[in-house]
């Protein structure tokens, strides 16, 4: 049952983008679907990679422009040597961004990755964004949800995607902050009172039923983290649900498989098409 849709005032759409590392690239086809339908969210809430993609979108980029931006440094099977040479600078910048720094509490810092993605965007604060954004992080010591929607943008995004044990925690406001997925994987609940209609996109890993191989050490930690997130989201969905819930069926893509972006886009396409159909059926398209 959808909430009230027929209103005299323009419908306020809330968009929640969940965390999932490389699987978070699946948010981009969803944004392209919204663009195709002529719809623009009134507010966005994002966790981890969802906060990164949400910030790019809130800064004024279209879904297509974000796709082009994140695709630039990656090499696909379709690329020729000329394509690779033309993008050499972006490839080197991304390699540098992910260079191991061994900061206290993690293997790499998120600073370089975020700086690369936003290097061509002049927005530095939440207040400068064209769409209000709420970024979710977690206080490591108090286990509390921490939300950012004012002040400097980059530290908030760093904190939101600081996967424990992989990316270094971020110190801000007297707190030690880590990935927001620890407390709120898909933060649609923060939008229920701020929007008339909510769309939530869950890019958590699909469980491999029937598999029986023993995972490696890093995969064990990350997938256990994903199980915890999925269980918490399932419990939350029993009490309140978004108006539209999308879960792209992303198979065979691990949290750091950013080189598989073409595969992520391909697998996310059915979910994007489903969103277009649902919005059309609800007469929300322009």
Tab-separated table of N, CA, C and O in Angstrom, residues 80-179:
chain	number	residue	atom	x	y	z
A	80	UNK	N	39.910	-0.421	-26.307
A	80	UNK	CA	41.074	-0.601	-27.174
A	80	UNK	C	42.293	-0.001	-26.471
A	80	UNK	O	42.174	0.684	-25.454
A	81	UNK	N	43.481	-0.246	-27.042
A	81	UNK	CA	44.686	0.348	-26.464
A	81	UNK	C	44.604	1.869	-26.511
A	81	UNK	O	45.088	2.552	-25.600
A	82	UNK	N	43.981	2.399	-27.536
A	82	UNK	CA	43.832	3.850	-27.633
A	82	UNK	C	42.967	4.378	-26.495
A	82	UNK	O	43.263	5.425	-25.908
A	83	UNK	N	41.899	3.644	-26.156
A	83	UNK	CA	41.046	4.042	-25.037
A	83	UNK	C	41.834	4.052	-23.722
A	83	UNK	O	41.717	4.968	-22.913
A	84	UNK	N	42.652	3.005	-23.545
A	84	UNK	CA	43.413	2.874	-22.303
A	84	UNK	C	44.435	3.996	-22.164
A	84	UNK	O	44.581	4.600	-21.100
A	85	UNK	N	45.132	4.288	-23.252
A	85	UNK	CA	46.134	5.365	-23.226
A	85	UNK	C	45.470	6.708	-22.939
A	85	UNK	O	45.990	7.526	-22.176
A	86	UNK	N	44.294	6.919	-23.534
A	86	UNK	CA	43.588	8.189	-23.345
A	86	UNK	C	43.185	8.395	-21.893
A	86	UNK	O	43.078	9.531	-21.420
A	87	UNK	N	42.966	7.297	-21.168
A	87	UNK	CA	42.517	7.404	-19.779
A	87	UNK	C	43.628	7.090	-18.783
A	87	UNK	O	43.368	6.898	-17.596
A	88	UNK	N	44.866	7.063	-19.268
A	88	UNK	CA	45.996	6.685	-18.411
A	88	UNK	C	46.072	7.548	-17.153
A	88	UNK	O	46.307	7.051	-16.054
A	89	UNK	N	45.864	8.837	-17.310
A	89	UNK	CA	45.963	9.755	-16.175
A	89	UNK	C	44.955	9.391	-15.081
A	89	UNK	O	45.286	9.367	-13.891
A	90	UNK	N	43.719	9.073	-15.492
A	90	UNK	CA	42.694	8.704	-14.509
A	90	UNK	C	43.006	7.373	-13.847
A	90	UNK	O	42.764	7.195	-12.649
A	91	UNK	N	43.555	6.432	-14.614
A	91	UNK	CA	43.922	5.129	-14.055
A	91	UNK	C	44.978	5.303	-12.972
A	91	UNK	O	44.882	4.746	-11.869
A	92	UNK	N	45.996	6.117	-13.268
A	92	UNK	CA	47.079	6.338	-12.308
A	92	UNK	C	46.582	7.064	-11.062
A	92	UNK	O	47.011	6.784	-9.949
A	93	UNK	N	45.655	8.003	-11.260
A	93	UNK	CA	45.100	8.735	-10.115
A	93	UNK	C	44.349	7.787	-9.189
A	93	UNK	O	44.444	7.892	-7.967
A	94	UNK	N	43.594	6.857	-9.780
A	94	UNK	CA	42.829	5.925	-8.948
A	94	UNK	C	43.755	4.962	-8.219
A	94	UNK	O	43.542	4.652	-7.050
A	95	UNK	N	44.801	4.478	-8.909
A	95	UNK	CA	45.767	3.590	-8.266
A	95	UNK	C	46.405	4.292	-7.075
A	95	UNK	O	46.553	3.731	-5.988
A	96	UNK	N	46.747	5.559	-7.273
A	96	UNK	CA	47.330	6.350	-6.188
A	96	UNK	C	46.338	6.534	-5.049
A	96	UNK	O	46.699	6.495	-3.871
A	97	UNK	N	45.057	6.730	-5.404
A	97	UNK	CA	44.027	6.950	-4.386
A	97	UNK	C	43.870	5.745	-3.480
A	97	UNK	O	43.595	5.881	-2.283
A	98	UNK	N	44.061	4.540	-4.026
A	98	UNK	CA	43.899	3.321	-3.241
A	98	UNK	C	45.228	2.784	-2.704
A	98	UNK	O	45.277	1.680	-2.170
A	99	UNK	N	46.288	3.555	-2.853
A	99	UNK	CA	47.598	3.098	-2.385
A	99	UNK	C	47.557	2.835	-0.884
A	99	UNK	O	46.982	3.600	-0.120
A	100	UNK	N	48.160	1.738	-0.475
A	100	UNK	CA	48.164	1.387	0.949
A	100	UNK	C	48.946	2.415	1.749
A	100	UNK	O	50.083	2.744	1.410
A	101	UNK	N	48.327	2.932	2.798
A	101	UNK	CA	48.981	3.901	3.670
A	101	UNK	C	49.218	3.313	5.056
A	101	UNK	O	49.972	3.861	5.844
A	102	UNK	N	48.543	2.220	5.372
A	102	UNK	CA	48.602	1.586	6.683
A	102	UNK	C	48.375	2.587	7.814
A	102	UNK	O	49.156	2.670	8.755
A	103	UNK	N	47.274	3.361	7.715
A	103	UNK	CA	46.958	4.281	8.797
A	103	UNK	C	46.491	3.508	10.014
A	103	UNK	O	46.127	2.333	9.921
A	104	UNK	N	46.509	4.152	11.159
A	104	UNK	CA	46.098	3.480	12.388
A	104	UNK	C	44.641	3.029	12.284
A	104	UNK	O	43.755	3.825	12.047
A	105	UNK	N	44.392	1.730	12.398
A	105	UNK	CA	43.031	1.213	12.390
A	105	UNK	C	42.547	0.709	11.046
A	105	UNK	O	41.403	0.305	10.922
A	106	UNK	N	43.405	0.713	10.016
A	106	UNK	CA	42.956	0.241	8.706
A	106	UNK	C	44.118	0.015	7.763
A	106	UNK	O	45.275	0.304	8.080
A	107	UNK	N	43.809	-0.518	6.576
A	107	UNK	CA	44.840	-0.769	5.580
A	107	UNK	C	45.067	0.438	4.690
A	107	UNK	O	46.188	0.712	4.274
A	108	UNK	N	43.999	1.152	4.373
A	108	UNK	CA	44.098	2.338	3.511
A	108	UNK	C	43.218	3.438	4.071
A	108	UNK	O	42.323	3.201	4.869
A	109	UNK	N	43.490	4.644	3.614
A	109	UNK	CA	42.661	5.782	3.981
A	109	UNK	C	41.656	6.012	2.871
A	109	UNK	O	41.936	5.761	1.689
A	110	UNK	N	40.468	6.467	3.216
A	110	UNK	CA	39.449	6.767	2.206
A	110	UNK	C	39.665	8.129	1.559
A	110	UNK	O	39.000	8.456	0.593
A	111	UNK	N	40.599	8.904	2.092
A	111	UNK	CA	40.769	10.287	1.647
A	111	UNK	C	41.070	10.383	0.143
A	111	UNK	O	40.481	11.177	-0.573
A	112	UNK	N	42.019	9.555	-0.336
A	112	UNK	CA	42.424	9.640	-1.735
A	112	UNK	C	41.306	9.270	-2.690
A	112	UNK	O	41.122	9.907	-3.729
A	113	UNK	N	40.532	8.231	-2.343
A	113	UNK	CA	39.437	7.780	-3.200
A	113	UNK	C	38.379	8.863	-3.346
A	113	UNK	O	37.926	9.167	-4.451
A	114	UNK	N	38.000	9.473	-2.224
A	114	UNK	CA	36.989	10.525	-2.260
A	114	UNK	C	37.504	11.747	-2.996
A	114	UNK	O	36.797	12.367	-3.798
A	115	UNK	N	38.776	12.091	-2.763
A	115	UNK	CA	39.369	13.244	-3.445
A	115	UNK	C	39.358	13.039	-4.957
A	115	UNK	O	39.111	13.978	-5.726
A	116	UNK	N	39.630	11.798	-5.398
A	116	UNK	CA	39.602	11.525	-6.840
A	116	UNK	C	38.205	11.719	-7.412
A	116	UNK	O	38.015	12.408	-8.421
A	117	UNK	N	37.196	11.119	-6.783
A	117	UNK	CA	35.833	11.199	-7.310
A	117	UNK	C	35.323	12.632	-7.369
A	117	UNK	O	34.585	13.001	-8.275
A	118	UNK	N	35.732	13.439	-6.387
A	118	UNK	CA	35.207	14.799	-6.302
A	118	UNK	C	36.192	15.845	-6.828
A	118	UNK	O	35.975	17.039	-6.637
A	119	UNK	N	37.247	15.404	-7.508
A	119	UNK	CA	38.278	16.336	-7.952
A	119	UNK	C	37.765	17.378	-8.941
A	119	UNK	O	38.329	18.460	-9.053
A	120	UNK	N	36.688	17.062	-9.654
A	120	UNK	CA	36.163	18.012	-10.637
A	120	UNK	C	34.891	18.696	-10.141
A	120	UNK	O	34.215	19.397	-10.889
A	121	UNK	N	34.574	18.491	-8.858
A	121	UNK	CA	33.364	19.080	-8.282
A	121	UNK	C	33.782	20.076	-7.209
A	121	UNK	O	34.615	19.777	-6.359
A	122	UNK	N	33.224	21.267	-7.266
A	122	UNK	CA	33.648	22.338	-6.364
A	122	UNK	C	32.879	22.379	-5.050
A	122	UNK	O	33.174	23.199	-4.194
A	123	UNK	N	31.902	21.508	-4.886
A	123	UNK	CA	31.110	21.518	-3.659
A	123	UNK	C	31.961	20.996	-2.494
A	123	UNK	O	32.507	19.907	-2.569
A	124	UNK	N	32.044	21.760	-1.439
A	124	UNK	CA	32.849	21.380	-0.286
A	124	UNK	C	32.029	21.135	0.976
A	124	UNK	O	32.515	20.532	1.922
A	125	UNK	N	30.808	21.641	0.990
A	125	UNK	CA	29.972	21.516	2.185
A	125	UNK	C	28.602	20.956	1.814
A	125	UNK	O	28.175	21.001	0.658
A	126	UNK	N	27.890	20.454	2.812
A	126	UNK	CA	26.528	19.971	2.612
A	126	UNK	C	25.622	21.102	2.139
A	126	UNK	O	24.733	20.900	1.313
A	127	UNK	N	25.859	22.299	2.666
A	127	UNK	CA	25.015	23.439	2.322
A	127	UNK	C	25.116	23.823	0.847
A	127	UNK	O	24.182	24.414	0.293
A	128	UNK	N	26.212	23.482	0.192
A	128	UNK	CA	26.399	23.821	-1.219
A	128	UNK	C	25.713	22.841	-2.161
A	128	UNK	O	25.578	23.121	-3.359
A	129	UNK	N	25.307	21.688	-1.663
A	129	UNK	CA	24.694	20.683	-2.520
A	129	UNK	C	23.340	21.156	-3.034
A	129	UNK	O	22.624	21.893	-2.357
A	130	UNK	N	22.966	20.697	-4.214
A	130	UNK	CA	21.698	21.086	-4.818
A	130	UNK	C	20.518	20.318	-4.234
A	130	UNK	O	19.373	20.768	-4.308
A	131	UNK	N	20.790	19.144	-3.672
A	131	UNK	CA	19.770	18.325	-3.006
A	131	UNK	C	20.252	18.057	-1.585
A	131	UNK	O	21.414	17.663	-1.393
A	132	UNK	N	19.417	18.245	-0.577
A	132	UNK	CA	19.829	17.924	0.796
A	132	UNK	C	20.273	16.466	0.903
A	132	UNK	O	19.628	15.571	0.357
A	133	UNK	N	21.370	16.254	1.611
A	133	UNK	CA	21.943	14.915	1.759
A	133	UNK	C	22.152	14.607	3.238
A	133	UNK	O	22.612	15.459	3.993
A	134	UNK	N	21.826	13.378	3.613
A	134	UNK	CA	22.114	12.876	4.957
A	134	UNK	C	23.077	11.702	4.803
A	134	UNK	O	22.739	10.700	4.160
A	135	UNK	N	24.291	11.821	5.346
A	135	UNK	CA	25.280	10.744	5.283
A	135	UNK	C	25.335	10.054	6.640
A	135	UNK	O	25.334	10.708	7.681
A	136	UNK	N	25.386	8.725	6.615
A	136	UNK	CA	25.306	7.932	7.840
A	136	UNK	C	26.668	7.340	8.188
A	136	UNK	O	27.339	6.742	7.339
A	137	UNK	N	27.075	7.501	9.441
A	137	UNK	CA	28.275	6.861	9.970
A	137	UNK	C	27.900	6.224	11.305
A	137	UNK	O	26.760	6.338	11.770
A	138	UNK	N	28.862	5.551	11.927
A	138	UNK	CA	28.615	4.920	13.225
A	138	UNK	C	29.726	5.302	14.192
A	138	UNK	O	30.908	5.344	13.817
A	139	UNK	N	29.349	5.611	15.433
A	139	UNK	CA	30.328	5.875	16.487
A	139	UNK	C	30.876	4.530	16.958
A	139	UNK	O	30.133	3.696	17.481
A	140	UNK	N	32.169	4.325	16.762
A	140	UNK	CA	32.774	3.025	17.073
A	140	UNK	C	32.625	2.658	18.541
A	140	UNK	O	32.366	1.493	18.879
A	141	UNK	N	32.762	3.626	19.440
A	141	UNK	CA	32.785	3.314	20.865
A	141	UNK	C	31.401	3.290	21.504
A	141	UNK	O	31.146	2.487	22.402
A	142	UNK	N	30.498	4.155	21.043
A	142	UNK	CA	29.163	4.164	21.652
A	142	UNK	C	28.154	3.320	20.886
A	142	UNK	O	27.038	3.108	21.360
A	143	UNK	N	28.542	2.850	19.686
A	143	UNK	CA	27.654	2.049	18.826
A	143	UNK	C	26.412	2.836	18.419
A	143	UNK	O	25.368	2.248	18.124
A	144	UNK	N	26.512	4.163	18.338
A	144	UNK	CA	25.386	5.001	17.967
A	144	UNK	C	25.451	5.411	16.499
A	144	UNK	O	26.528	5.533	15.916
A	145	UNK	N	24.294	5.627	15.918
A	145	UNK	CA	24.217	6.175	14.567
A	145	UNK	C	24.573	7.660	14.614
A	145	UNK	O	24.132	8.383	15.494
A	146	UNK	N	25.392	8.085	13.658
A	146	UNK	CA	25.769	9.491	13.546
A	146	UNK	C	25.362	9.964	12.159
A	146	UNK	O	25.720	9.336	11.153
A	147	UNK	N	24.595	11.036	12.096
A	147	UNK	CA	24.158	11.558	10.804
A	147	UNK	C	24.825	12.896	10.538
A	147	UNK	O	25.019	13.709	11.438
A	148	UNK	N	25.182	13.095	9.274
A	148	UNK	CA	25.782	14.348	8.825
A	148	UNK	C	24.883	14.972	7.769
A	148	UNK	O	24.509	14.311	6.793
A	149	UNK	N	24.555	16.222	7.924
A	149	UNK	CA	23.835	16.944	6.873
A	149	UNK	C	24.183	18.428	6.849
A	149	UNK	O	23.581	19.203	6.122
A	150	UNK	N	25.172	18.810	7.646
A	150	UNK	CA	25.665	20.182	7.651
A	150	UNK	C	27.176	20.168	7.794
A	150	UNK	O	27.755	19.207	8.298
A	151	UNK	N	27.810	21.239	7.351
A	151	UNK	CA	29.256	21.361	7.514
A	151	UNK	C	30.034	20.753	6.372
A	151	UNK	O	29.524	20.564	5.261
A	152	UNK	N	31.304	20.417	6.636
A	152	UNK	CA	32.199	19.914	5.600
A	152	UNK	C	31.746	18.545	5.101
A	152	UNK	O	31.409	17.659	5.877
A	153	UNK	N	31.774	18.391	3.794
A	153	UNK	CA	31.255	17.188	3.142
A	153	UNK	C	32.232	16.015	3.202
A	153	UNK	O	31.849	14.891	3.552
A	154	UNK	N	33.495	16.233	2.865
A	154	UNK	CA	34.426	15.130	2.684
A	154	UNK	C	34.689	14.320	3.954
A	154	UNK	O	34.712	13.086	3.902
A	155	UNK	N	34.883	14.952	5.120
A	155	UNK	CA	35.090	14.134	6.327
A	155	UNK	C	33.891	13.230	6.628
A	155	UNK	O	34.064	12.102	7.096
A	156	UNK	N	32.691	13.730	6.358
A	156	UNK	CA	31.489	12.922	6.593
A	156	UNK	C	31.459	11.716	5.670
A	156	UNK	O	31.105	10.603	6.082
A	157	UNK	N	31.836	11.915	4.401
A	157	UNK	CA	31.854	10.807	3.452
A	157	UNK	C	32.949	9.810	3.804
A	157	UNK	O	32.761	8.593	3.669
A	158	UNK	N	34.096	10.309	4.248
A	158	UNK	CA	35.171	9.419	4.702
A	158	UNK	C	34.685	8.522	5.825
A	158	UNK	O	34.941	7.317	5.834
A	159	UNK	N	34.008	9.128	6.790
A	159	UNK	CA	33.514	8.359	7.932
A	159	UNK	C	32.472	7.347	7.505
A	159	UNK	O	32.466	6.193	7.959
A	160	UNK	N	31.568	7.736	6.606
A	160	UNK	CA	30.465	6.879	6.199
A	160	UNK	C	30.944	5.599	5.537
A	160	UNK	O	30.291	4.564	5.636
A	161	UNK	N	32.109	5.657	4.847
A	161	UNK	CA	32.578	4.473	4.125
A	161	UNK	C	33.801	3.818	4.764
A	161	UNK	O	34.483	3.009	4.140
A	162	UNK	N	34.071	4.133	6.036
A	162	UNK	CA	35.245	3.584	6.715
A	162	UNK	C	34.969	2.162	7.208
A	162	UNK	O	34.721	1.937	8.395
A	163	UNK	N	34.996	1.204	6.303
A	163	UNK	CA	34.743	-0.203	6.645
A	163	UNK	C	35.764	-0.657	7.685
A	163	UNK	O	36.973	-0.567	7.453
A	164	UNK	N	35.322	-1.121	8.852
A	164	UNK	CA	36.242	-1.505	9.927
A	164	UNK	C	37.283	-2.524	9.472
A	164	UNK	O	36.966	-3.521	8.824
A	165	UNK	N	38.543	-2.239	9.809
A	165	UNK	CA	39.624	-3.156	9.487
A	165	UNK	C	40.197	-2.972	8.105
A	165	UNK	O	41.265	-3.507	7.785
A	166	UNK	N	39.490	-2.249	7.241
A	166	UNK	CA	39.962	-2.018	5.873
A	166	UNK	C	40.316	-0.543	5.692
A	166	UNK	O	41.449	-0.195	5.354
A	167	UNK	N	39.332	0.320	5.901
A	167	UNK	CA	39.581	1.756	5.838
A	167	UNK	C	39.752	2.294	7.258
A	167	UNK	O	39.071	1.860	8.191
A	168	UNK	N	40.628	3.248	7.410
A	168	UNK	CA	40.897	3.803	8.733
A	168	UNK	C	39.682	4.545	9.273
A	168	UNK	O	39.005	5.255	8.534
A	169	UNK	N	39.379	4.394	10.570
A	169	UNK	CA	38.306	5.183	11.178
A	169	UNK	C	38.606	6.676	11.058
A	169	UNK	O	39.760	7.073	10.863
A	170	UNK	N	37.587	7.478	11.183
A	170	UNK	CA	37.723	8.931	11.058
A	170	UNK	C	37.377	9.569	12.395
A	170	UNK	O	36.365	9.223	13.012
A	171	UNK	N	38.209	10.477	12.840
A	171	UNK	CA	37.929	11.213	14.064
A	171	UNK	C	37.263	12.534	13.720
A	171	UNK	O	37.793	13.314	12.924
A	172	UNK	N	36.088	12.773	14.276
A	172	UNK	CA	35.348	14.003	14.012
A	172	UNK	C	34.432	14.305	15.185
A	172	UNK	O	33.750	13.400	15.683
A	173	UNK	N	34.430	15.552	15.609
A	173	UNK	CA	33.542	15.963	16.688
A	173	UNK	C	33.747	15.199	17.970
A	173	UNK	O	32.799	14.960	18.726
A	174	UNK	N	34.987	14.797	18.248
A	174	UNK	CA	35.263	14.051	19.464
A	174	UNK	C	34.845	12.597	19.407
A	174	UNK	O	34.844	11.906	20.425
A	175	UNK	N	34.478	12.106	18.221
A	175	UNK	CA	34.053	10.713	18.054
A	175	UNK	C	35.021	9.963	17.140
A	175	UNK	O	35.709	10.569	16.305
A	176	UNK	N	35.045	8.649	17.273
A	176	UNK	CA	35.754	7.781	16.340
A	176	UNK	C	34.683	7.116	15.487
A	176	UNK	O	33.847	6.358	15.998
A	177	UNK	N	34.707	7.410	14.189
A	177	UNK	CA	33.601	7.016	13.314
A	177	UNK	C	34.023	5.955	12.306
A	177	UNK	O	35.130	5.992	11.760
A	178	UNK	N	33.094	5.029	12.039
A	178	UNK	CA	33.317	3.968	11.056
A	178	UNK	C	32.100	3.876	10.131
A	178	UNK	O	31.124	4.613	10.286
A	179	UNK	N	32.169	2.952	9.211
A	179	UNK	CA	31.145	2.741	8.179
A	179	UNK	C	29.729	2.756	8.750
A	179	UNK	O	29.417	2.051	9.718
